């Protein structure tokens, strides 16, 4: 099983700042089969990035994903008030599919 | 509007059974793989199970293998999760999620249904 470790656990920033979230896999993720999700309290997760760097439909371009192999990054270029949430990474290249433990982005 | 809506959660005693349903609408359900993901309130996401578009192939997380069964009825646009031999640690919100394209990311999620296993 591929273990995904997200860092930091909590990121304290202000609106307008840049957020950089990391996710490290315990072994190489095949075919860049990697995604990022956003989850707000009481809501279901929302897909932001798939295939490591492709934005999902309707996702603003301030969200970008990069990385390959074992190291992946989600960058939010300028935080908007609605971006304060928990972010999860996921690999879907190997079974079982696994998620990271989450990074909370707070004000 | 395309959406998936879960139902069937509730309180069940340890050792009991429950069947979750996920009703899909607004898209061609039979063309998509589907998944179940669970989340203990306040904790992270955990993948549970996956089924391919025609129901001929399934896979499970080890911790539910032999206890849970995923299935689908494409004529009814509905996904199911039959949960048997439930344990306290199965308590969670269960989400159904649509696979973007055959072993890809999950591009549509339901609102979740809470399963509580307790005596």
PDB file of C-alpha atoms in Angstrom, chain A residues 5-94:
ATOM      1  CA  UNK A   5       2.236  11.919   3.923  1.00  0.00           C
ATOM      2  CA  UNK A   6       0.993  15.494   3.690  1.00  0.00           C
ATOM      3  CA  UNK A   7       2.829  18.484   5.104  1.00  0.00           C
ATOM      4  CA  UNK A   8       2.378  20.710   6.876  1.00  0.00           C
ATOM      5  CA  UNK A   9      -0.552  19.504   8.920  1.00  0.00           C
ATOM      6  CA  UNK A  10      -1.813  23.075   9.276  1.00  0.00           C
ATOM      7  CA  UNK A  11      -0.932  26.135   7.240  1.00  0.00           C
ATOM      8  CA  UNK A  12      -1.789  29.523   8.729  1.00  0.00           C
ATOM      9  CA  UNK A  13      -1.941  32.223   6.065  1.00  0.00           C
ATOM     10  CA  UNK A  14      -3.808  35.374   5.109  1.00  0.00           C
ATOM     11  CA  UNK A  15      -5.960  36.106   2.073  1.00  0.00           C
ATOM     12  CA  UNK A  16      -3.798  37.097  -0.880  1.00  0.00           C
ATOM     13  CA  UNK A  17      -0.853  34.960   0.247  1.00  0.00           C
ATOM     14  CA  UNK A  18       0.554  31.960  -1.599  1.00  0.00           C
ATOM     15  CA  UNK A  19      -0.042  28.492  -0.217  1.00  0.00           C
ATOM     16  CA  UNK A  20       2.238  25.550  -0.958  1.00  0.00           C
ATOM     17  CA  UNK A  21       1.041  22.116   0.154  1.00  0.00           C
ATOM     18  CA  UNK A  22       3.164  18.987  -0.138  1.00  0.00           C
ATOM     19  CA  UNK A  23       2.417  15.303  -0.400  1.00  0.00           C
ATOM     20  CA  UNK A  24       5.066  12.610  -0.352  1.00  0.00           C
ATOM     21  CA  UNK A  25       4.388   9.009  -1.385  1.00  0.00           C
ATOM     22  CA  UNK A  26       6.101   5.997   0.183  1.00  0.00           C
ATOM     23  CA  UNK A  27       6.787   4.650  -3.314  1.00  0.00           C
ATOM     24  CA  UNK A  28       6.560   5.989  -6.829  1.00  0.00           C
ATOM     25  CA  UNK A  29       3.029   6.745  -8.058  1.00  0.00           C
ATOM     26  CA  UNK A  30       2.484   5.202 -11.452  1.00  0.00           C
ATOM     27  CA  UNK A  31       1.505   7.286 -14.485  1.00  0.00           C
ATOM     28  CA  UNK A  32       1.251  10.473 -12.350  1.00  0.00           C
ATOM     29  CA  UNK A  33      -2.080   9.097 -11.117  1.00  0.00           C
ATOM     30  CA  UNK A  34      -2.395  11.729  -8.457  1.00  0.00           C
ATOM     31  CA  UNK A  35      -5.162  14.072  -7.364  1.00  0.00           C
ATOM     32  CA  UNK A  36      -5.910  16.889  -4.931  1.00  0.00           C
ATOM     33  CA  UNK A  37      -9.267  17.536  -3.266  1.00  0.00           C
ATOM     34  CA  UNK A  38     -10.669  20.375  -1.200  1.00  0.00           C
ATOM     35  CA  UNK A  39     -13.103  19.758   1.633  1.00  0.00           C
ATOM     36  CA  UNK A  40     -14.989  22.367   3.635  1.00  0.00           C
ATOM     37  CA  UNK A  41     -16.783  21.609   6.929  1.00  0.00           C
ATOM     38  CA  UNK A  42     -19.985  19.666   6.415  1.00  0.00           C
ATOM     39  CA  UNK A  43     -19.355  19.245   2.701  1.00  0.00           C
ATOM     40  CA  UNK A  44     -18.190  16.468   0.430  1.00  0.00           C
ATOM     41  CA  UNK A  45     -14.702  16.663  -1.075  1.00  0.00           C
ATOM     42  CA  UNK A  46     -14.310  18.508  -4.380  1.00  0.00           C
ATOM     43  CA  UNK A  47     -11.814  17.489  -7.038  1.00  0.00           C
ATOM     44  CA  UNK A  48      -9.269  20.222  -7.787  1.00  0.00           C
ATOM     45  CA  UNK A  49      -6.414  18.540  -9.672  1.00  0.00           C
ATOM     46  CA  UNK A  50      -6.098  15.165 -11.412  1.00  0.00           C
ATOM     47  CA  UNK A  51      -3.219  13.463 -13.206  1.00  0.00           C
ATOM     48  CA  UNK A  52      -0.908  15.517 -10.966  1.00  0.00           C
ATOM     49  CA  UNK A  53      -1.309  18.795 -12.852  1.00  0.00           C
ATOM     50  CA  UNK A  54      -4.642  18.978 -14.706  1.00  0.00           C
ATOM     51  CA  UNK A  55      -7.300  21.271 -13.257  1.00  0.00           C
ATOM     52  CA  UNK A  56     -10.760  19.816 -12.901  1.00  0.00           C
ATOM     53  CA  UNK A  57     -13.734  21.470 -14.562  1.00  0.00           C
ATOM     54  CA  UNK A  58     -14.571  24.849 -13.046  1.00  0.00           C
ATOM     55  CA  UNK A  59     -11.478  25.098 -10.849  1.00  0.00           C
ATOM     56  CA  UNK A  60      -9.888  28.578 -10.878  1.00  0.00           C
ATOM     57  CA  UNK A  61      -6.406  28.913 -12.324  1.00  0.00           C
ATOM     58  CA  UNK A  62      -4.979  30.051  -8.980  1.00  0.00           C
ATOM     59  CA  UNK A  63      -4.891  26.329  -8.159  1.00  0.00           C
ATOM     60  CA  UNK A  64      -2.040  24.391  -9.734  1.00  0.00           C
ATOM     61  CA  UNK A  65      -0.518  20.969  -9.217  1.00  0.00           C
ATOM     62  CA  UNK A  66       2.946  19.671  -9.954  1.00  0.00           C
ATOM     63  CA  UNK A  67       5.220  16.760  -9.238  1.00  0.00           C
ATOM     64  CA  UNK A  68       5.869  13.186 -10.216  1.00  0.00           C
ATOM     65  CA  UNK A  69       7.224   9.995  -8.747  1.00  0.00           C
ATOM     66  CA  UNK A  70       7.009  10.419  -4.991  1.00  0.00           C
ATOM     67  CA  UNK A  71       6.751  14.186  -4.499  1.00  0.00           C
ATOM     68  CA  UNK A  72       3.713  16.269  -5.380  1.00  0.00           C
ATOM     69  CA  UNK A  73       2.727  19.864  -4.678  1.00  0.00           C
ATOM     70  CA  UNK A  74      -0.504  21.853  -4.705  1.00  0.00           C
ATOM     71  CA  UNK A  75      -0.029  25.604  -5.015  1.00  0.00           C
ATOM     72  CA  UNK A  76      -2.701  28.226  -4.464  1.00  0.00           C
ATOM     73  CA  UNK A  77      -1.217  31.373  -5.930  1.00  0.00           C
ATOM     74  CA  UNK A  78      -3.329  33.952  -4.046  1.00  0.00           C
ATOM     75  CA  UNK A  79      -5.615  32.734  -1.312  1.00  0.00           C
ATOM     76  CA  UNK A  80      -9.233  33.803  -1.506  1.00  0.00           C
ATOM     77  CA  UNK A  81     -11.459  33.677   1.603  1.00  0.00           C
ATOM     78  CA  UNK A  82     -13.285  30.630   0.200  1.00  0.00           C
ATOM     79  CA  UNK A  83     -10.011  28.667  -0.085  1.00  0.00           C
ATOM     80  CA  UNK A  84      -9.664  28.142   3.647  1.00  0.00           C
ATOM     81  CA  UNK A  85     -10.409  24.438   3.958  1.00  0.00           C
ATOM     82  CA  UNK A  86      -8.789  21.014   4.301  1.00  0.00           C
ATOM     83  CA  UNK A  87      -6.903  19.639   1.303  1.00  0.00           C
ATOM     84  CA  UNK A  88      -6.297  15.951   0.627  1.00  0.00           C
ATOM     85  CA  UNK A  89      -3.973  14.283  -1.821  1.00  0.00           C
ATOM     86  CA  UNK A  90      -4.795  10.902  -3.405  1.00  0.00           C
ATOM     87  CA  UNK A  91      -3.027   8.346  -5.535  1.00  0.00           C
ATOM     88  CA  UNK A  92      -5.081   6.158  -7.857  1.00  0.00           C
ATOM     89  CA  UNK A  93      -2.332   4.398  -9.770  1.00  0.00           C
ATOM     90  CA  UNK A  94      -1.967   1.497  -7.365  1.00  0.00           C
TER      91      UNK A  94
END
